[in-house]
Tab-separated table of C-alpha atoms in Angstrom:
chain	number	residue	atom	x	y	z
A	50	MET	CA	-23.679	13.375	22.696
A	51	ALA	CA	-21.577	14.487	19.994
A	52	ARG	CA	-19.227	16.216	22.311
A	53	LYS	CA	-18.507	13.066	24.264
A	54	ILE	CA	-17.644	11.242	21.320
A	55	GLY	CA	-15.263	13.580	20.225
A	56	LEU	CA	-13.257	13.802	23.084
A	57	TYR	CA	-13.081	10.319	23.383
A	58	GLY	CA	-11.932	9.939	19.957
A	59	ILE	CA	-9.116	12.632	20.338
A	60	LEU	CA	-8.131	10.846	24.015
A	61	ALA	CA	-8.251	7.080	22.296
A	62	TYR	CA	-6.169	8.878	19.169
A	63	PHE	CA	-3.782	10.493	21.596
A	64	LEU	CA	-3.353	7.063	23.756
A	65	TYR	CA	-2.648	5.015	20.636
A	66	GLY	CA	-0.149	7.283	19.205
A	67	LEU	CA	1.679	7.325	22.889
A	68	PHE	CA	1.609	3.569	23.046
A	69	PHE	CA	3.058	3.193	19.529
A	70	TYR	CA	5.847	5.904	20.193
A	71	TRP	CA	6.699	3.873	23.452
A	72	TYR	CA	6.759	0.925	21.539
A	73	LEU	CA	9.116	1.779	18.879
A	74	PHE	CA	11.495	4.101	20.452
A	75	TYR	CA	11.816	2.351	23.797
A	76	PHE	CA	9.956	-1.164	23.690
A	77	ALA	CA	10.507	-2.896	20.737
A	78	ASP	CA	13.997	-4.715	20.221
A	79	THR	CA	15.134	-4.639	16.619
A	80	SER	CA	18.424	-6.519	17.322
A	81	LEU	CA	19.411	-9.908	15.546
A	82	PRO	CA	19.097	-13.179	17.560
A	83	PHE	CA	22.564	-14.508	18.596
A	84	GLU	CA	22.585	-17.341	15.709
A	85	TYR	CA	22.128	-14.834	13.155
A	86	GLN	CA	24.928	-12.654	14.346
A	87	GLY	CA	27.720	-12.517	11.931
A	88	THR	CA	25.632	-14.133	9.334
A	89	MET	CA	25.427	-12.345	5.860
A	90	ALA	CA	21.761	-11.372	7.400
A	91	ASP	CA	23.642	-9.513	10.062
A	92	PRO	CA	23.321	-5.690	8.870
A	93	ALA	CA	26.757	-5.198	10.643
A	94	THR	CA	28.144	-7.180	8.106
A	95	PHE	CA	27.252	-5.472	4.973
A	96	LEU	CA	26.086	-1.965	6.232
A	97	ASN	CA	28.634	0.894	8.013
A	98	GLY	CA	28.034	2.034	11.656
A	99	ARG	CA	26.427	5.377	10.092
A	100	GLU	CA	24.140	3.263	7.999
A	101	LEU	CA	23.151	1.101	10.976
A	102	MET	CA	21.989	4.365	12.760
A	103	LEU	CA	20.451	5.939	9.789
A	104	SER	CA	18.478	2.980	9.197
A	105	GLU	CA	17.160	2.465	12.899
A	106	GLU	CA	16.351	5.883	13.139
A	107	PHE	CA	14.730	6.449	9.388
A	108	SER	CA	12.437	2.840	10.163
A	109	ARG	CA	11.201	4.025	13.844
A	110	ILE	CA	10.027	7.394	12.867
A	111	ARG	CA	8.307	6.008	9.440
A	112	ASN	CA	6.804	3.527	11.059
A	113	LEU	CA	5.330	5.941	13.630
A	114	LEU	CA	3.722	8.098	10.653
A	115	PHE	CA	2.008	4.819	9.481
A	116	PHE	CA	0.568	3.625	12.659
A	117	LEU	CA	-0.409	7.556	13.004
A	118	ALA	CA	-2.018	8.016	9.617
A	119	GLY	CA	-4.918	5.536	9.646
A	120	PRO	CA	-6.399	6.531	12.605
A	121	PHE	CA	-6.102	10.092	11.859
A	122	GLU	CA	-8.152	9.446	8.774
A	123	TRP	CA	-10.955	7.622	11.151
A	124	LEU	CA	-10.756	10.917	13.401
A	125	PHE	CA	-11.048	13.389	10.429
A	126	TYR	CA	-13.967	11.431	9.266
A	127	LEU	CA	-15.495	11.463	12.707
A	128	PHE	CA	-15.097	15.259	13.184
A	129	ILE	CA	-16.874	15.900	9.669
A	130	LEU	CA	-19.524	14.304	10.767
A	131	LEU	CA	-19.611	15.741	14.558
A	132	LEU	CA	-19.014	18.951	13.316
A	133	GLY	CA	-22.150	18.869	10.533
A	134	LEU	CA	-19.798	19.898	7.717
A	135	SER	CA	-20.891	16.751	5.846
A	136	ARG	CA	-24.528	18.005	6.139
A	137	ILE	CA	-23.256	21.538	5.253
A	138	PHE	CA	-21.188	19.972	1.979
A	139	LYS	CA	-24.519	18.479	1.062
A	140	ASN	CA	-26.306	21.486	1.584
A	141	TRP	CA	-23.888	23.724	-0.331
A	142	ALA	CA	-24.286	21.174	-3.335
A	143	VAL	CA	-28.296	21.423	-3.300
A	144	SER	CA	-27.932	25.029	-3.242
A	145	SER	CA	-25.071	25.339	-5.982
A	146	ALA	CA	-27.132	22.833	-8.607
A	147	LYS	CA	-30.512	22.457	-9.113
A	148	TYR	CA	-30.115	19.360	-10.966
A	149	LYS	CA	-29.763	16.309	-8.648
A	150	TRP	CA	-26.971	14.334	-10.767
A	151	LEU	CA	-24.642	17.515	-10.187
A	152	GLN	CA	-25.258	17.702	-6.344
A	153	THR	CA	-22.947	14.782	-5.751
A	154	PRO	CA	-19.863	15.793	-7.495
A	155	ILE	CA	-20.349	18.867	-5.812
A	156	TYR	CA	-20.478	17.351	-2.367
A	157	LEU	CA	-17.764	14.966	-3.324
A	158	ILE	CA	-15.395	17.900	-4.354
A	159	TRP	CA	-15.866	19.574	-0.801
A	160	LEU	CA	-15.062	16.348	0.849
A	161	SER	CA	-12.156	15.448	-1.122
A	162	VAL	CA	-10.802	18.948	-0.812
A	163	PHE	CA	-11.086	18.927	2.988
A	164	SER	CA	-9.623	15.354	3.381
A	165	PHE	CA	-6.737	16.802	1.140
A	166	ILE	CA	-5.880	19.424	3.259
A	167	ALA	CA	-6.281	17.455	6.376
A	168	SER	CA	-3.912	14.776	5.549
A	169	PHE	CA	-1.487	17.261	3.997
A	170	PRO	CA	0.830	17.515	6.736
A	171	LEU	CA	1.186	13.836	7.464
A	172	SER	CA	2.018	13.492	3.724
A	173	TYR	CA	4.416	16.035	3.701
A	174	ILE	CA	6.419	14.974	7.019
A	175	GLY	CA	6.835	11.713	5.195
A	176	TYR	CA	8.123	13.188	2.088
A	177	SER	CA	10.403	15.656	4.040
A	178	LEU	CA	11.601	12.710	6.001
A	179	SER	CA	12.447	10.913	2.928
A	180	LYS	CA	14.377	13.619	1.451
A	181	SER	CA	16.115	14.348	4.844
A	182	TYR	CA	17.487	10.759	4.721
A	183	HIS	CA	18.192	10.887	0.991
A	184	ILE	CA	15.483	8.051	0.202
A	185	SER	CA	13.782	10.803	-1.664
A	186	THR	CA	15.346	12.814	-4.704
A	187	GLN	CA	12.170	14.211	-5.586
A	188	SER	CA	11.753	18.383	-5.864
A	189	PHE	CA	8.971	19.635	-3.793
A	190	ALA	CA	7.130	20.528	-7.637
A	191	SER	CA	7.136	17.069	-8.594
A	192	TRP	CA	5.980	15.755	-5.414
A	193	MET	CA	3.311	17.973	-5.719
A	194	LYS	CA	2.192	17.022	-9.003
A	195	ASP	CA	2.175	13.524	-7.596
A	196	GLU	CA	-0.179	14.656	-4.836
A	197	LEU	CA	-2.601	16.333	-7.154
A	198	ILE	CA	-2.752	13.342	-9.692
A	199	ASP	CA	-3.492	11.684	-6.753
A	200	PHE	CA	-5.984	13.613	-5.846
A	201	TRP	CA	-7.929	13.658	-9.165
A	202	ILE	CA	-7.410	10.103	-9.516
A	203	GLY	CA	-9.369	9.361	-6.009
A	204	TYR	CA	-11.612	12.016	-6.423
A	205	GLY	CA	-13.038	10.183	-9.969
A	206	TRP	CA	-12.674	7.118	-8.116
A	207	LEU	CA	-14.823	8.223	-5.522
A	208	LEU	CA	-17.445	10.155	-7.876
A	209	ILE	CA	-17.977	6.837	-9.808
A	210	THR	CA	-17.993	4.520	-6.440
A	211	ALA	CA	-20.029	7.000	-4.223
A	212	SER	CA	-22.734	7.598	-7.210
A	213	VAL	CA	-23.311	4.058	-7.897
A	214	LEU	CA	-23.441	2.785	-3.956
A	215	TYR	CA	-25.695	5.608	-3.261
A	216	TRP	CA	-28.120	4.750	-6.146
A	217	LEU	CA	-28.003	0.858	-5.057
A	218	ILE	CA	-28.641	1.821	-1.471
A	219	ARG	CA	-31.728	3.626	-2.598
A	220	LYS	CA	-32.753	1.142	-4.587
A	221	SER	CA	-32.130	-1.798	-1.893
A	222	ALA	CA	-31.696	-0.764	1.219
A	223	LYS	CA	-30.797	-4.358	2.840
A	224	ARG	CA	-28.865	-5.820	-0.356
A	225	TRP	CA	-27.057	-2.963	-1.706
A	226	TRP	CA	-23.371	-4.135	-0.446
A	227	LEU	CA	-24.302	-7.443	-2.138
A	228	TYR	CA	-24.787	-5.681	-5.593
A	229	ALA	CA	-22.195	-3.118	-4.859
A	230	TRP	CA	-19.933	-6.187	-4.987
A	231	LEU	CA	-20.963	-7.920	-7.892
A	232	LEU	CA	-20.408	-4.606	-10.006
A	233	SER	CA	-16.443	-4.489	-8.562
A	234	VAL	CA	-15.705	-7.795	-10.172
A	235	PRO	CA	-15.566	-6.626	-13.545
A	236	PHE	CA	-14.508	-3.036	-12.371
A	237	THR	CA	-11.593	-4.563	-10.225
A	238	LEU	CA	-10.552	-6.884	-13.589
A	239	PHE	CA	-10.828	-3.718	-15.782
A	240	MET	CA	-8.479	-1.496	-13.976
A	241	VAL	CA	-6.027	-4.438	-13.257
A	242	PHE	CA	-6.111	-4.679	-17.088
A	243	LEU	CA	-5.540	-1.235	-17.513
A	244	GLN	CA	-3.083	-0.189	-14.379
A	245	PRO	CA	0.286	-0.893	-16.573
A	246	VAL	CA	-0.711	1.003	-19.625
A	247	ILE	CA	-2.977	4.088	-18.226
A	248	ILE	CA	-2.406	4.680	-14.617
A	249	ASP	CA	1.333	4.067	-13.771
A	250	PRO	CA	2.144	6.671	-16.965
A	251	LEU	CA	0.428	9.421	-15.468
A	252	TYR	CA	3.032	9.160	-12.796
A	253	ASN	CA	6.382	8.235	-14.337
A	254	ASP	CA	7.871	7.920	-18.038
A	255	PHE	CA	8.339	4.346	-19.218
A	256	SER	CA	10.963	3.526	-22.280
A	257	PRO	CA	11.980	0.015	-23.483
A	258	LEU	CA	15.276	-0.979	-21.869
A	259	LYS	CA	17.905	0.445	-23.269
A	260	ASN	CA	20.556	-2.680	-22.355
A	261	LYS	CA	19.284	-4.948	-25.070
A	262	GLU	CA	21.924	-7.780	-23.783
A	263	LEU	CA	20.447	-7.675	-20.563
A	264	GLU	CA	16.542	-7.179	-22.309
A	265	ALA	CA	17.282	-10.515	-24.208
A	266	LYS	CA	18.602	-12.126	-20.696
A	267	ILE	CA	15.075	-11.173	-18.967
A	268	LEU	CA	13.144	-12.090	-21.968
A	269	GLU	CA	14.726	-15.689	-21.976
A	270	ILE	CA	13.717	-15.823	-18.449
A	271	ALA	CA	10.159	-14.615	-19.407
A	272	GLU	CA	9.740	-17.363	-22.269
A	273	LYS	CA	10.593	-20.005	-19.515
A	274	ALA	CA	7.986	-18.377	-17.483
A	275	ASP	CA	5.313	-18.433	-20.118
A	276	ILE	CA	5.130	-14.622	-19.861
A	277	PRO	CA	4.111	-13.192	-23.272
A	278	ALA	CA	6.190	-10.199	-23.259
A	279	ASP	CA	8.056	-9.106	-25.870
A	280	HIS	CA	9.850	-6.005	-24.268
A	281	VAL	CA	11.172	-5.000	-21.196
A	282	PHE	CA	10.574	-1.532	-19.634
A	283	GLU	CA	12.664	0.647	-17.224
A	284	VAL	CA	11.233	3.721	-15.818
A	285	ASN	CA	12.968	6.654	-14.547
A	286	MET	CA	12.666	6.563	-10.977
A	287	SER	CA	16.099	8.031	-10.063
A	288	GLU	CA	14.672	11.487	-10.124
A	289	LYS	CA	12.398	10.446	-7.554
A	290	THR	CA	13.960	8.300	-5.321
A	291	ASN	CA	17.062	6.225	-4.419
A	292	SER	CA	15.114	3.099	-3.770
A	293	MET	CA	14.810	0.108	-5.979
A	294	ASN	CA	11.926	-2.024	-7.477
A	295	ALA	CA	10.870	-4.080	-10.307
A	296	TYR	CA	7.975	-5.700	-11.136
A	297	VAL	CA	5.515	-7.560	-13.287
A	298	ASN	CA	2.125	-6.291	-13.250
A	299	GLY	CA	-0.974	-6.545	-15.573
A	300	ILE	CA	-2.942	-9.527	-17.084
A	301	GLY	CA	-2.944	-11.316	-20.546
A	302	ALA	CA	-1.381	-9.412	-23.122
A	303	ASN	CA	-1.067	-6.200	-21.103
A	304	ALA	CA	1.513	-8.113	-18.863
A	305	ARG	CA	4.467	-5.944	-18.459
A	306	ILE	CA	8.271	-6.523	-16.953
A	307	VAL	CA	9.411	-3.183	-15.524
A	308	LEU	CA	12.483	-2.484	-13.992
A	309	TRP	CA	13.227	0.931	-12.338
A	310	ASP	CA	16.477	3.066	-13.456
A	311	THR	CA	17.770	2.920	-9.854
A	312	THR	CA	17.946	-0.913	-10.030
A	313	LEU	CA	19.584	-1.122	-12.868
A	314	ASN	CA	22.462	1.550	-11.581
A	315	LYS	CA	23.077	0.211	-8.398
A	316	LEU	CA	22.717	-3.977	-8.924
A	317	SER	CA	24.996	-6.441	-11.184
A	318	GLU	CA	23.543	-8.289	-13.881
A	319	ASP	CA	22.810	-11.588	-12.130
A	320	GLU	CA	21.557	-9.376	-9.248
A	321	ILE	CA	19.217	-8.212	-11.611
A	322	LEU	CA	18.510	-11.301	-13.073
A	323	PHE	CA	17.762	-12.577	-9.842
A	324	ILE	CA	15.170	-9.917	-8.833
A	325	MET	CA	13.497	-10.445	-12.123
A	326	ALA	CA	13.229	-14.287	-11.536
A	327	HIS	CA	11.571	-13.584	-8.522
A	328	GLU	CA	8.865	-11.046	-9.969
A	329	MET	CA	8.193	-13.396	-12.536
A	330	ALA	CA	7.604	-16.198	-10.095
A	331	HIS	CA	4.197	-14.045	-9.135
A	332	TYR	CA	3.164	-14.409	-12.731
A	333	VAL	CA	4.299	-18.296	-13.210
A	334	GLU	CA	1.868	-19.090	-9.565
A	335	LYS	CA	-0.750	-17.015	-10.736
A	336	HIS	CA	-0.241	-14.618	-7.940
A	337	ILE	CA	-1.886	-12.019	-9.736
A	338	TYR	CA	-5.414	-14.047	-10.090
A	339	PHE	CA	-4.998	-15.108	-6.918
A	340	SER	CA	-4.385	-11.364	-5.224
A	341	ILE	CA	-7.657	-10.276	-6.993
A	342	VAL	CA	-9.483	-13.303	-5.740
A	343	LYS	CA	-7.871	-12.275	-2.309
A	344	SER	CA	-8.647	-8.779	-3.097
A	345	LEU	CA	-12.380	-9.546	-4.068
A	346	LEU	CA	-13.221	-11.965	-0.883
A	347	PHE	CA	-12.037	-9.240	1.514
A	348	SER	CA	-14.211	-6.579	-0.194
A	349	LEU	CA	-17.355	-8.744	0.018
A	350	LEU	CA	-16.859	-9.257	3.630
A	351	GLY	CA	-15.776	-5.945	4.272
A	352	LEU	CA	-18.820	-4.312	2.307
A	353	TYR	CA	-21.260	-6.851	4.330
A	354	LEU	CA	-19.889	-5.834	7.583
A	355	ALA	CA	-19.805	-2.023	6.669
A	356	ALA	CA	-23.452	-2.217	5.744
A	357	LYS	CA	-24.408	-3.851	9.152
A	358	LEU	CA	-21.845	-1.481	11.396
A	359	MET	CA	-23.259	1.215	9.153
A	360	ASN	CA	-26.990	0.814	10.237
A	361	TRP	CA	-26.155	0.065	14.140
A	362	CYS	CA	-24.175	3.429	13.982
A	363	ILE	CA	-26.928	5.460	12.532
A	364	ARG	CA	-29.704	3.974	14.681
A	365	ARG	CA	-27.550	4.377	17.674
A	366	PHE	CA	-25.870	7.768	17.196
A	367	GLY	CA	-27.680	9.084	14.150
A	368	PRO	CA	-28.411	12.363	15.727
A	369	ALA	CA	-24.909	13.051	17.319
A	370	LEU	CA	-23.313	12.404	13.639
A	371	LYS	CA	-26.097	14.618	11.825
A	372	ILE	CA	-26.993	11.598	9.386
A	373	PRO	CA	-30.770	11.636	8.620
A	374	SER	CA	-30.975	8.034	6.802
A	375	ILE	CA	-28.518	5.559	5.224
A	376	GLN	CA	-29.493	6.613	2.041
A	377	ASP	CA	-28.119	10.284	2.544
A	378	ILE	CA	-25.000	11.220	0.768
A	379	SER	CA	-24.177	13.158	4.007
A	380	SER	CA	-23.503	9.257	5.797
A	381	LEU	CA	-20.598	8.875	3.022
A	382	PRO	CA	-17.951	9.715	5.981
A	383	LEU	CA	-19.229	7.291	7.970
A	384	LEU	CA	-19.074	4.428	5.265
A	385	LEU	CA	-15.606	5.569	4.220
A	386	LEU	CA	-14.451	5.648	8.436
A	387	LEU	CA	-15.817	2.058	8.729
A	388	LEU	CA	-14.128	0.890	5.396
A	389	SER	CA	-11.226	2.131	6.282
A	390	MET	CA	-10.905	0.542	10.080
A	391	LEU	CA	-11.949	-2.587	8.424
A	392	THR	CA	-8.925	-2.268	6.055
A	393	PHE	CA	-6.756	-1.811	8.909
A	394	VAL	CA	-7.818	-4.775	10.687
A	395	SER	CA	-7.841	-7.162	7.617
A	396	ASP	CA	-4.210	-6.143	6.556
A	397	PRO	CA	-2.351	-8.371	9.054
A	398	LEU	CA	-3.989	-11.520	7.148
A	399	SER	CA	-3.713	-9.792	3.783
A	400	HIS	CA	-0.037	-9.595	4.530
A	401	ALA	CA	0.605	-12.635	5.906
A	402	ILE	CA	-0.888	-14.194	2.301
A	403	SER	CA	1.284	-11.783	0.473
A	404	ARG	CA	4.305	-12.963	2.322
A	405	TYR	CA	3.707	-16.823	1.931
A	406	GLN	CA	3.652	-15.474	-1.579
A	407	GLU	CA	6.763	-13.608	-1.793
A	408	THR	CA	8.353	-16.526	-0.122
A	409	ARG	CA	7.426	-19.245	-2.975
A	410	ALA	CA	8.806	-16.511	-5.334
A	411	ASP	CA	12.197	-16.357	-3.436
A	412	ARG	CA	12.368	-19.790	-3.631
A	413	TYR	CA	11.427	-19.928	-7.339
A	414	ALA	CA	14.146	-17.620	-7.870
A	415	ILE	CA	16.573	-19.404	-6.603
A	416	GLU	CA	15.513	-22.771	-8.193
A	417	MET	CA	15.716	-20.748	-11.867
A	418	THR	CA	18.972	-18.915	-11.369
A	419	ARG	CA	20.671	-21.235	-8.842
A	420	ASP	CA	22.776	-17.707	-7.320
A	421	ALA	CA	22.212	-17.636	-4.115
A	422	GLU	CA	25.073	-15.107	-4.003
A	423	ALA	CA	23.331	-12.694	-6.125
A	424	GLY	CA	19.821	-12.845	-4.273
A	425	ILE	CA	21.800	-12.376	-0.774
A	426	THR	CA	23.762	-9.349	-2.321
A	427	SER	CA	20.772	-7.878	-4.172
A	428	PHE	CA	18.647	-8.044	-0.789
A	429	GLN	CA	21.570	-6.404	0.884
A	430	GLU	CA	21.779	-3.603	-1.404
A	431	LEU	CA	17.824	-2.859	-1.341
A	432	THR	CA	18.099	-2.920	2.675
A	433	ARG	CA	20.769	-0.283	2.311
A	434	SER	CA	19.249	1.578	-0.541
A	435	GLY	CA	15.744	1.891	1.291
A	436	LEU	CA	17.491	2.278	4.842
A	437	SER	CA	15.315	-0.470	5.765
A	438	GLN	CA	15.075	-2.785	9.020
A	439	VAL	CA	16.610	-6.604	8.594
A	440	ASN	CA	14.863	-7.255	11.922
A	441	PRO	CA	11.960	-5.266	12.348
A	442	PRO	CA	9.475	-5.401	15.654
A	443	PHE	CA	6.857	-7.836	15.641
A	444	LEU	CA	3.852	-5.088	15.448
A	445	VAL	CA	5.425	-3.681	12.406
A	446	LYS	CA	6.066	-6.723	10.565
A	447	PHE	CA	2.217	-8.104	11.591
A	448	PHE	CA	0.637	-4.751	10.269
A	449	ARG	CA	3.367	-3.278	7.266
A	450	TYR	CA	5.105	-5.895	5.763
A	451	SER	CA	3.657	-7.336	2.615
A	452	HIS	CA	7.330	-9.150	2.351
A	453	PRO	CA	9.201	-11.579	4.618
A	454	THR	CA	11.901	-9.603	6.560
A	455	MET	CA	15.325	-9.300	5.182
A	456	LEU	CA	16.266	-11.350	8.142
A	457	GLU	CA	14.174	-14.523	6.589
A	458	ARG	CA	14.857	-13.681	2.989
A	459	ILE	CA	18.977	-13.154	3.232
A	460	SER	CA	19.154	-16.021	6.079
A	461	THR	CA	17.036	-18.185	3.349
A	462	LEU	CA	19.110	-17.748	0.584
A	463	GLU	CA	22.335	-18.369	2.887
A	464	GLU	CA	21.194	-21.766	4.092
A	465	TYR	CA	20.598	-22.957	0.561
A	466	ALA	CA	24.052	-21.579	-0.488
A	467	VAL	CA	25.403	-23.805	2.297
A	468	LYS	CA	23.373	-26.868	1.546
A	469	GLU	CA	24.470	-26.728	-2.276
A	470	LYS	CA	28.223	-26.046	-1.330
A	471	ARG	CA	27.729	-29.409	0.650
A	472	ARG	CA	26.050	-31.513	-2.179
A	473	LYS	CA	28.610	-30.525	-4.340
A	474	GLU	CA	31.622	-31.747	-2.334
């Protein structure tokens, strides 16, 4: 049974990868509809021939890596179970520590190390791809540092959640998923509060914006939006990437307005003010809080389904997966596999909600700045710096895009500019 499951798993992954390779490289049509050709949304009007070619190449390979990464993680967890490695990790933990409270951390370090090693090739290919297309400017040493920070943060998160989850499972095998979700609510809010001041600085250095004249103008917009911020922060991202970003994160007194230095270097003042008005719209329209609620609702449904599916899998395939019971820590890879699959399935709905919020934020920025031209040129520069596709394939947008496509964003701004011009005439 274990051999058959493993064979089917490899075959399914191969066919899945083959389908997306065919879809992205041979089937998907990314050309613009006729009515958009020659408009400001047409990449041929603001990208040269080489940039057009590179954006298509880069996007296809990057999208293929995305579609391969998730199912590869599922295949990894599946083989950790089928080969009995999860049970071996548990036995090593038991033989290494006589105290039970030490056994879970030891089990998890083995699982985390094997996961890191298995996922490293795809991660490195992604890094090399960005480097070769001049998106990333990060040295290998700096990239590895970030990877190791990710590893230890991930391990710490896994240690906390797995310890609590399996304690709850042993206490209540039927309702552990509900108790776990209830505990996740205050923890999620706590993490959102800490993110700007604890987590983000582990990766990059933040400092007050040096351009005080620009800071005053941004804070003026922030005051209109009732954002409790006394400073605008800039972060030195040019040592890692050529792409651009800006954001407002945190809640309450911990709200932070942040600009990447690449954004400061590549965009004009009017373009920066448009981007910042867009980001502040998320705060004004409470998108941060809606996102928290959405995340909690999705996690409630996800934990419930994972619990049901986990019980079914153990009843049906327990011996093949080398899992004696749901209470056993060796069942953790199965839980992680199921949660990852459920996340993948739910992402399209989550992204659709996010795209709606981003559309609202674009409209807010237009109304706040009355400068559609600055919005158009900023989106054009974002496309150029990230080698993004203006009109991505349907499945890419469906599974990947948390923002509207650049075709949609730029054409909306262009329509607004035309209407404003007619109104003034």
